[in-house]
JSON list of C-alpha atoms in Angstrom, two decimals:
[
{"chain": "P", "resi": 118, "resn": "UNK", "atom": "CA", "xyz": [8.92, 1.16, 26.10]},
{"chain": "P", "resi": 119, "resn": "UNK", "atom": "CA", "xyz": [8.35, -0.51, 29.33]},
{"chain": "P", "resi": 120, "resn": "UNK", "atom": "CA", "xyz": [11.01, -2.78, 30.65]},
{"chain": "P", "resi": 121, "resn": "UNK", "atom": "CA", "xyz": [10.90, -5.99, 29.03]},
{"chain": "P", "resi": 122, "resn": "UNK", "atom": "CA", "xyz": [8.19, -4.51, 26.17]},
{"chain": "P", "resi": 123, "resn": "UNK", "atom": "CA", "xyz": [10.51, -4.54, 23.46]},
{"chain": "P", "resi": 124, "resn": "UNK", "atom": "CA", "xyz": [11.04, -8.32, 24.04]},
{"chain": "P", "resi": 125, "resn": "UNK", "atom": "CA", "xyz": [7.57, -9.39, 24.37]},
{"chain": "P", "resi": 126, "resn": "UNK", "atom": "CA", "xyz": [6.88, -7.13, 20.77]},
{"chain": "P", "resi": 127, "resn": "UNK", "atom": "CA", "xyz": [9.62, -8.88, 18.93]},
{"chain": "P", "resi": 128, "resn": "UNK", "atom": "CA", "xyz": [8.07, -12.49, 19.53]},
{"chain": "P", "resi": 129, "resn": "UNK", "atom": "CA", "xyz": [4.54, -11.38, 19.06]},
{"chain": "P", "resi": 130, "resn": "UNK", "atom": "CA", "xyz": [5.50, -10.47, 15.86]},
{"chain": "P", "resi": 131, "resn": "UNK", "atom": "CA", "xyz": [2.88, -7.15, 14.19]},
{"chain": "P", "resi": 132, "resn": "UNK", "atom": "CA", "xyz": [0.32, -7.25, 11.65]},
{"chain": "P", "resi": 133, "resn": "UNK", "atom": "CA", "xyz": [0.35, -4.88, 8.25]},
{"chain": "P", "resi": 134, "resn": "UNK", "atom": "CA", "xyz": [-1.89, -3.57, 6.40]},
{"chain": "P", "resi": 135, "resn": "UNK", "atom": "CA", "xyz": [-1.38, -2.72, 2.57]},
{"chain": "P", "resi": 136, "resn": "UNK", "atom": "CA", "xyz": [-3.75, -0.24, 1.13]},
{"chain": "P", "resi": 137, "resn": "UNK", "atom": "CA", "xyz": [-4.56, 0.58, -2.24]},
{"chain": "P", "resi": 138, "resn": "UNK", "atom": "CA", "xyz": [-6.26, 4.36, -2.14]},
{"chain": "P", "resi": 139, "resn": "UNK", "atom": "CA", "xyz": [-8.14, 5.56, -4.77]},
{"chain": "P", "resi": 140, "resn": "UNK", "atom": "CA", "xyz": [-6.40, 9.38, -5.19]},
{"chain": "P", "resi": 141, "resn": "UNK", "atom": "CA", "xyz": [-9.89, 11.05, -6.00]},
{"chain": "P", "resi": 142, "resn": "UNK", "atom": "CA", "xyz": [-11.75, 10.08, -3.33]},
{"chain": "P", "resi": 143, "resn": "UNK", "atom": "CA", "xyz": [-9.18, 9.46, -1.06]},
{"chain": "P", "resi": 144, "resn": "UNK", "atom": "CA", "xyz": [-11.03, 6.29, 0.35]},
{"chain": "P", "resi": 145, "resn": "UNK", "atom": "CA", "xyz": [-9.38, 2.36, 0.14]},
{"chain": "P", "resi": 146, "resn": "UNK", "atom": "CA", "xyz": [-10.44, 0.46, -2.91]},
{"chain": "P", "resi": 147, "resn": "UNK", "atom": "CA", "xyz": [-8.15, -2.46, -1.79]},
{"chain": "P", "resi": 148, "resn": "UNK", "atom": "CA", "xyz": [-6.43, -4.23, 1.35]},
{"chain": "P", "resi": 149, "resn": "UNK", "atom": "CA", "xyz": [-4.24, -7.06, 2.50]},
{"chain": "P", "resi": 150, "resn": "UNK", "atom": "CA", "xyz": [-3.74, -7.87, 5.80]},
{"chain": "P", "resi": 151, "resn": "UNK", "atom": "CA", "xyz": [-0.10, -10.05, 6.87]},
{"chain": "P", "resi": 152, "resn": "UNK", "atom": "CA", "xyz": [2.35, -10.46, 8.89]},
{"chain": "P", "resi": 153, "resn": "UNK", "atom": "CA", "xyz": [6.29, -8.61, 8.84]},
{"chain": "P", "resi": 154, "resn": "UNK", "atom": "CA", "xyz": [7.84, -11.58, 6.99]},
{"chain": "P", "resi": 155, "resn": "UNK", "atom": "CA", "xyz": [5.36, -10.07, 4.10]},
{"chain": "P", "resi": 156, "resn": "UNK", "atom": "CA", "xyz": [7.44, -7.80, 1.61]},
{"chain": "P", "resi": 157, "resn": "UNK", "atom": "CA", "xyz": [5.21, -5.36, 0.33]},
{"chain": "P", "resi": 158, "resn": "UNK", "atom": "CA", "xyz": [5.66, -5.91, -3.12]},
{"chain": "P", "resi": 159, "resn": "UNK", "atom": "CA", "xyz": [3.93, -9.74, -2.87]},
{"chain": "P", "resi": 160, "resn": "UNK", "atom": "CA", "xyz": [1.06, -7.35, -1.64]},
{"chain": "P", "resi": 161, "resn": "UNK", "atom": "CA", "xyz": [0.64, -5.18, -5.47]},
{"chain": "P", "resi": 162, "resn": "UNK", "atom": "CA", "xyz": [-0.85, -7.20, -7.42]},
{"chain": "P", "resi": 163, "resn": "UNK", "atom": "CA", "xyz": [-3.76, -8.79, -4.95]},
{"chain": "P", "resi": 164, "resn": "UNK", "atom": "CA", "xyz": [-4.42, -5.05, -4.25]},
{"chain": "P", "resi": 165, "resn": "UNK", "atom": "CA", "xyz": [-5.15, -4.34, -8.00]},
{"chain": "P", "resi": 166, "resn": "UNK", "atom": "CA", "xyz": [-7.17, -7.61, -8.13]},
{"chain": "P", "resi": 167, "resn": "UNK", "atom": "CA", "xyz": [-9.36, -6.28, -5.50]},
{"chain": "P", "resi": 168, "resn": "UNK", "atom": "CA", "xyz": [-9.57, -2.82, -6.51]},
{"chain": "P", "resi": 169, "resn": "UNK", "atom": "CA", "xyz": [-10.55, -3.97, -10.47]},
{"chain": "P", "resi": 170, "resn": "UNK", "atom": "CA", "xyz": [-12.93, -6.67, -8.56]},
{"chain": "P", "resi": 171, "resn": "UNK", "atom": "CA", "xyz": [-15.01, -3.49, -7.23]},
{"chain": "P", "resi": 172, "resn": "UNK", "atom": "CA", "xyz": [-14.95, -2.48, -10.83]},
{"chain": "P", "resi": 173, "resn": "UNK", "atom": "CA", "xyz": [-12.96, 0.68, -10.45]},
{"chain": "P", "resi": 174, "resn": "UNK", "atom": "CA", "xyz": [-11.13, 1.66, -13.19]},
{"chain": "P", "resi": 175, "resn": "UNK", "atom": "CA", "xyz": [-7.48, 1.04, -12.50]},
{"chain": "P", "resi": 176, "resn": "UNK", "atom": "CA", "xyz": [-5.57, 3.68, -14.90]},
{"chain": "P", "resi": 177, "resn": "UNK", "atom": "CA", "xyz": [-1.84, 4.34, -13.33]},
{"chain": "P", "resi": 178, "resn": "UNK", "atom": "CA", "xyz": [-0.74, 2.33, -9.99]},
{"chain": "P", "resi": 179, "resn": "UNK", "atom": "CA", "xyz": [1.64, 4.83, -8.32]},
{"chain": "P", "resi": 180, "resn": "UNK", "atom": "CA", "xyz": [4.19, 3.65, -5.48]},
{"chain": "P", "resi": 181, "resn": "UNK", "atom": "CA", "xyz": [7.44, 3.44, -3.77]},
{"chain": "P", "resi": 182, "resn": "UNK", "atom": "CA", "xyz": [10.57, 1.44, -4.75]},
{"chain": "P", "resi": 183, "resn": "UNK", "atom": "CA", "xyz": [9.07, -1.20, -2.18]},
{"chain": "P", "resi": 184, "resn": "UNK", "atom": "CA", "xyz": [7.20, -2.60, -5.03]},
{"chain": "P", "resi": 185, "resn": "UNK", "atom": "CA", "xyz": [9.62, -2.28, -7.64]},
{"chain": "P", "resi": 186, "resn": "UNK", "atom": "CA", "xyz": [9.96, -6.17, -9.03]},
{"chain": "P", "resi": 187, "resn": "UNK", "atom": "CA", "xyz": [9.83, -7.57, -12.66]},
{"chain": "P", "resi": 188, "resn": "UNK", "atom": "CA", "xyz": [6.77, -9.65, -12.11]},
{"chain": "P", "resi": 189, "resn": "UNK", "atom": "CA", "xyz": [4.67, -6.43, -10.57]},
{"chain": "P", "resi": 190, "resn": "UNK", "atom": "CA", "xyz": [5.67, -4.33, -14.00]},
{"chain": "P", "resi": 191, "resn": "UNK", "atom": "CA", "xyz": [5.04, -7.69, -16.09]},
{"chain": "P", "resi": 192, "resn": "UNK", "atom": "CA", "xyz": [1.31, -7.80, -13.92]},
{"chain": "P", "resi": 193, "resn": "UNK", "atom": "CA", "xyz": [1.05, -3.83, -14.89]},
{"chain": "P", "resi": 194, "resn": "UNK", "atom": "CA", "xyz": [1.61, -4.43, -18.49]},
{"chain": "P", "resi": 195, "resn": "UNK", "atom": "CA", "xyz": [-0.43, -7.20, -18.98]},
{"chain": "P", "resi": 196, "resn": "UNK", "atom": "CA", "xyz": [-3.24, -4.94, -17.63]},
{"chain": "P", "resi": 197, "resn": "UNK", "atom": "CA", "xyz": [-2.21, -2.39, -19.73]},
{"chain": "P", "resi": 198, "resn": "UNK", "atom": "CA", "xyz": [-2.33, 0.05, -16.30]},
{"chain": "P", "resi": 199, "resn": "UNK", "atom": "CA", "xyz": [0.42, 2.36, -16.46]},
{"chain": "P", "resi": 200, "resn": "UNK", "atom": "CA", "xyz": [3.27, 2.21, -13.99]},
{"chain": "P", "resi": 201, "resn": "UNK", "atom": "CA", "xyz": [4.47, 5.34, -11.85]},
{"chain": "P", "resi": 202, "resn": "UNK", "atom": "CA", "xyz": [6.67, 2.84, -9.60]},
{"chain": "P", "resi": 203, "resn": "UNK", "atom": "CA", "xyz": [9.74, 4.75, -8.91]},
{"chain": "P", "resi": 204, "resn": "UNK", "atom": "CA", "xyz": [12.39, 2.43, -9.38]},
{"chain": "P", "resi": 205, "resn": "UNK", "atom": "CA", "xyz": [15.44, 1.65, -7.02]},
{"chain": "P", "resi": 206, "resn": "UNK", "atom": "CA", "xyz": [19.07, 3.37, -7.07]},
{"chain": "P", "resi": 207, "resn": "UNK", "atom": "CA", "xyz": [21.03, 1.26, -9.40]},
{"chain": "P", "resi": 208, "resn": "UNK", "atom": "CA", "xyz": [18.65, -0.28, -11.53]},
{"chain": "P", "resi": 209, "resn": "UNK", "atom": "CA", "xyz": [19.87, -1.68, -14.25]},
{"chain": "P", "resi": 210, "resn": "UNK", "atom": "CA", "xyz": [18.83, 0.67, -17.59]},
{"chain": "P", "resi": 211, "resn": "UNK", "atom": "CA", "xyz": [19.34, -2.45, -20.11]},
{"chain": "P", "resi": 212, "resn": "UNK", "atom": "CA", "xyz": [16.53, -4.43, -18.17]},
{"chain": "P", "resi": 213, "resn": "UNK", "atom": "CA", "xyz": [13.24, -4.90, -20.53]},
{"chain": "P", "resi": 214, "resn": "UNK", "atom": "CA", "xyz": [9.68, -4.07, -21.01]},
{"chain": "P", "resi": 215, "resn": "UNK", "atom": "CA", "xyz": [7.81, -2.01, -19.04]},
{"chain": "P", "resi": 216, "resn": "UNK", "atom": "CA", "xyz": [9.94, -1.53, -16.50]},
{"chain": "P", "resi": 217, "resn": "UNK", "atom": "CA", "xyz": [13.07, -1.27, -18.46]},
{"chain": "P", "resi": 218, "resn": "UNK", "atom": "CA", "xyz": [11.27, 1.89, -20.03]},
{"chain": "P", "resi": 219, "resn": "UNK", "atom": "CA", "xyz": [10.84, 3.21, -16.83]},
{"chain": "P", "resi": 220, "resn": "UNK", "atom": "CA", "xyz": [14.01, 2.91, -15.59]},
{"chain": "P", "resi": 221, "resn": "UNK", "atom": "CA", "xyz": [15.49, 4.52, -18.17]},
{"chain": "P", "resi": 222, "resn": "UNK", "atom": "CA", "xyz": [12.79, 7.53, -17.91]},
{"chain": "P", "resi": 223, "resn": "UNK", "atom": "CA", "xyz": [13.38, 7.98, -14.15]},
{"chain": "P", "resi": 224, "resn": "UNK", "atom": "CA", "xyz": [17.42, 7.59, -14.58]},
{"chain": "P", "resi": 225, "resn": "UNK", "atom": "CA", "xyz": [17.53, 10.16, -17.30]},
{"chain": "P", "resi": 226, "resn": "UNK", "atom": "CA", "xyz": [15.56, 12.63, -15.65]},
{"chain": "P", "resi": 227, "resn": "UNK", "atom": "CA", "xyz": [14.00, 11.39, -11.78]},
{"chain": "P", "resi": 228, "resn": "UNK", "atom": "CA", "xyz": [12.27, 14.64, -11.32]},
{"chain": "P", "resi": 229, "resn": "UNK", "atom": "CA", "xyz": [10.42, 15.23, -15.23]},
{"chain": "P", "resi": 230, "resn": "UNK", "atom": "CA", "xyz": [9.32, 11.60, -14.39]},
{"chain": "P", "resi": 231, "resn": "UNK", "atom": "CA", "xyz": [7.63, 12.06, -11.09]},
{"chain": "P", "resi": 232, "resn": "UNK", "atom": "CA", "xyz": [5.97, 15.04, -12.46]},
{"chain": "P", "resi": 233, "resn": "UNK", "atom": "CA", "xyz": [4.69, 13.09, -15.76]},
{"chain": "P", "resi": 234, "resn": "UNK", "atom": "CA", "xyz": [2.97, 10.08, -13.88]},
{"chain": "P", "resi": 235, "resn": "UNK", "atom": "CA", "xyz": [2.03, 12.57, -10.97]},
{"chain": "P", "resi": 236, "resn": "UNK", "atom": "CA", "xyz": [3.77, 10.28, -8.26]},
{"chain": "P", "resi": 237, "resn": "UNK", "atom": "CA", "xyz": [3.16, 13.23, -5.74]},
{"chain": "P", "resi": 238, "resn": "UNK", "atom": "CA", "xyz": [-0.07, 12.13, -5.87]},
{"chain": "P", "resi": 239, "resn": "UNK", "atom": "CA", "xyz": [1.58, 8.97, -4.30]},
{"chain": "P", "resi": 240, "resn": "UNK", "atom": "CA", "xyz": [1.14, 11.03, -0.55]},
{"chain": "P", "resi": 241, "resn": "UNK", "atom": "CA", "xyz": [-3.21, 9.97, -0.88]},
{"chain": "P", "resi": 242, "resn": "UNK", "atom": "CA", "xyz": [-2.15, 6.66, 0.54]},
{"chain": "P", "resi": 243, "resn": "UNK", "atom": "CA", "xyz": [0.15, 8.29, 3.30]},
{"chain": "P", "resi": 244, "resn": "UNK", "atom": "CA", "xyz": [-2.93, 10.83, 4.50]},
{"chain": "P", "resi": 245, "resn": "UNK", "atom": "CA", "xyz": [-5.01, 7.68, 4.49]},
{"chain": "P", "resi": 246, "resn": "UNK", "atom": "CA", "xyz": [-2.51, 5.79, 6.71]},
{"chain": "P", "resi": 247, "resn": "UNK", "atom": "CA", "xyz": [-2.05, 8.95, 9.05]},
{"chain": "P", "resi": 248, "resn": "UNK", "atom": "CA", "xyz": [-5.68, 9.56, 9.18]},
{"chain": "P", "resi": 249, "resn": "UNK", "atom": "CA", "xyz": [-6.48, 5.67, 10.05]},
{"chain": "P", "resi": 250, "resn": "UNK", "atom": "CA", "xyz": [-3.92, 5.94, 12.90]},
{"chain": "P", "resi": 251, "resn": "UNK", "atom": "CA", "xyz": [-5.34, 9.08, 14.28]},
{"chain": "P", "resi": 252, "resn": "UNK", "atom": "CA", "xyz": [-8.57, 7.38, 14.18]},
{"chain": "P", "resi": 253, "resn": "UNK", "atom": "CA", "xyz": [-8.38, 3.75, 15.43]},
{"chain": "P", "resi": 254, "resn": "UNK", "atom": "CA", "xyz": [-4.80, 4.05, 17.16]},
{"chain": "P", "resi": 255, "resn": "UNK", "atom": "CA", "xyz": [-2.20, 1.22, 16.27]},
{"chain": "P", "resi": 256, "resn": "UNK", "atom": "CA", "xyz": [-3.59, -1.45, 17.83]},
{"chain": "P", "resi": 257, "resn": "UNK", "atom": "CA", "xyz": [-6.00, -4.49, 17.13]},
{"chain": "P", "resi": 258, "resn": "UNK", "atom": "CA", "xyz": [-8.15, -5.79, 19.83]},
{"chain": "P", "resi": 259, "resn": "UNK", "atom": "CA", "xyz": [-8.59, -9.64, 18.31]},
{"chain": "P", "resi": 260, "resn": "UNK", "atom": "CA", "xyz": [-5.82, -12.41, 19.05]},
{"chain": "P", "resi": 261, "resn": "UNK", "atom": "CA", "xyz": [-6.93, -14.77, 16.71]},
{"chain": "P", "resi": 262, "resn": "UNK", "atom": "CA", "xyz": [-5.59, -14.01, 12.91]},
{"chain": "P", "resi": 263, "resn": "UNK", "atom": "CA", "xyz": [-9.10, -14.30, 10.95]},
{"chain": "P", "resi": 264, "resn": "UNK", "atom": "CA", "xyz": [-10.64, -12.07, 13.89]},
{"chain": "P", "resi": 265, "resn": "UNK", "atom": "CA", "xyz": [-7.72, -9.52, 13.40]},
{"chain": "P", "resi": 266, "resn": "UNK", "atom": "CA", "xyz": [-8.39, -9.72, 9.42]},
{"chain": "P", "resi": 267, "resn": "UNK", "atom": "CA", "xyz": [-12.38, -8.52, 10.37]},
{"chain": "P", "resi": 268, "resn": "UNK", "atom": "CA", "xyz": [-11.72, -5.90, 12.72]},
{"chain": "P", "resi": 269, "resn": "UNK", "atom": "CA", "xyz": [-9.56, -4.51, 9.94]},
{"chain": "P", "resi": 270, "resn": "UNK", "atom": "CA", "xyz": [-11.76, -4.93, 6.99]},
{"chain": "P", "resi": 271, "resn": "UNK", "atom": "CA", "xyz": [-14.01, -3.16, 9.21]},
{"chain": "P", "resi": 272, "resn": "UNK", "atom": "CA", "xyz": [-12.07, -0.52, 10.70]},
{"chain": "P", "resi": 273, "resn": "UNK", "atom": "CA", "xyz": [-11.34, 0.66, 6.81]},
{"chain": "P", "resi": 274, "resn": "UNK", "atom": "CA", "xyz": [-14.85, -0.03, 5.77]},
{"chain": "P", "resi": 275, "resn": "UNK", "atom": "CA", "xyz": [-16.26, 2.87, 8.69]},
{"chain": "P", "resi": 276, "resn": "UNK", "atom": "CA", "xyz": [-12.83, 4.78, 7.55]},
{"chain": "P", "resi": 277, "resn": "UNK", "atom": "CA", "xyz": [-14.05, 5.01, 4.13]},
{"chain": "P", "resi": 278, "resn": "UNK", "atom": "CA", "xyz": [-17.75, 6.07, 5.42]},
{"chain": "P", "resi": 279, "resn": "UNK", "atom": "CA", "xyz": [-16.27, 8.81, 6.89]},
{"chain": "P", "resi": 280, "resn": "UNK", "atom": "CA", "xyz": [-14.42, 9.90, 3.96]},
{"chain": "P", "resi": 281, "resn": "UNK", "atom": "CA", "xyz": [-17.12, 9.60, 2.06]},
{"chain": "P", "resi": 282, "resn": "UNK", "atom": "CA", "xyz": [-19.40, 11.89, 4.38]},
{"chain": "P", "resi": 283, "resn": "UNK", "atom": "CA", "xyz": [-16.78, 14.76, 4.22]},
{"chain": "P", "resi": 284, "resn": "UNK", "atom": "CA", "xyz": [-15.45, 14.15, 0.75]},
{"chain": "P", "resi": 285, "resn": "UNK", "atom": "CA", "xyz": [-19.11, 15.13, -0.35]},
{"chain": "P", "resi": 286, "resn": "UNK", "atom": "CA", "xyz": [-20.02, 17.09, 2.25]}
]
């Protein structure tokens, strides 16, 4: 960075994006747009919202131990979606319900679990992040927060165009 840079960045604060990618097509079925204070697991069940809005079929949500919480396992079950969230390290194995069961799965045996809910399949969303960078860069033009929101929306929107164009083609 540039002298002073690093200072300027850390009061700006920087804008996320949380994607949910459909692992077929490879293309974003949902997204959020906040700011750093956001933990990504507030992010989970808005992107299943949106994603069942579009009327996709939500079968398994698969992600990291970022979005490992009791209410995002409670949301999961009440949808009756199944869960390939790999849990934290120490999780408690007495816990309940959906996520107690897998905690217990992925404690007894972390590797027969990622291969039974397929969480390599987890590395869609990464090649959509990496291809989205390598695309638009990681910057935003806009200033203002509902202008930021748009070029973003849009930026995935001609993203997924593109995927669609060479998915098929």
């Amino acid at each position: 960075t540039n002298r002073g840079e690093w200072l300027r960045r850390k009061r700006k604060g920087y804008v996320k994006i949380h994607v949910a990618v459909e692992t077929q097509t490879k293309q974003a079925v949902g997204l959020e747009v906040s700011d750093e204070q956001t933990h990504d697991s507030e992010k989970l069940v808005p992107l299943v919202l949106c994603a069942l809005k579009k009327g996709i079929k939500v079968n398994k949500v698969l992600a990291d131990c970022g979005y490992d919480t009791k209410a995002n396992f409670a949301f999961l079950a009440s949808q009756k979606i199944e869960a390939g969230i790999k849990v934290r390290k120490g999780s408690n194995p007495q816990c309940e319900g959906l996520r107690g069961e897998v905690v217990g799965a992925y404690l007894s045996d972390p590797c027969g679990w990622k291969q039974g809910v397929g969480y390599g399949y987890r590395w869609m969303a990464e090649s959509f992040f990496s291809g989205f960078k390598r695309l638009y860069g990681e910057v935003v033009q806009a200033r203002k927060r509902e202008r930021i929101v748009q070029e973003l929306r849009l930026k995935v929107w001609v993203y997924n165009l593109l995927m669609g164009l060479t998915v098929s083609g």
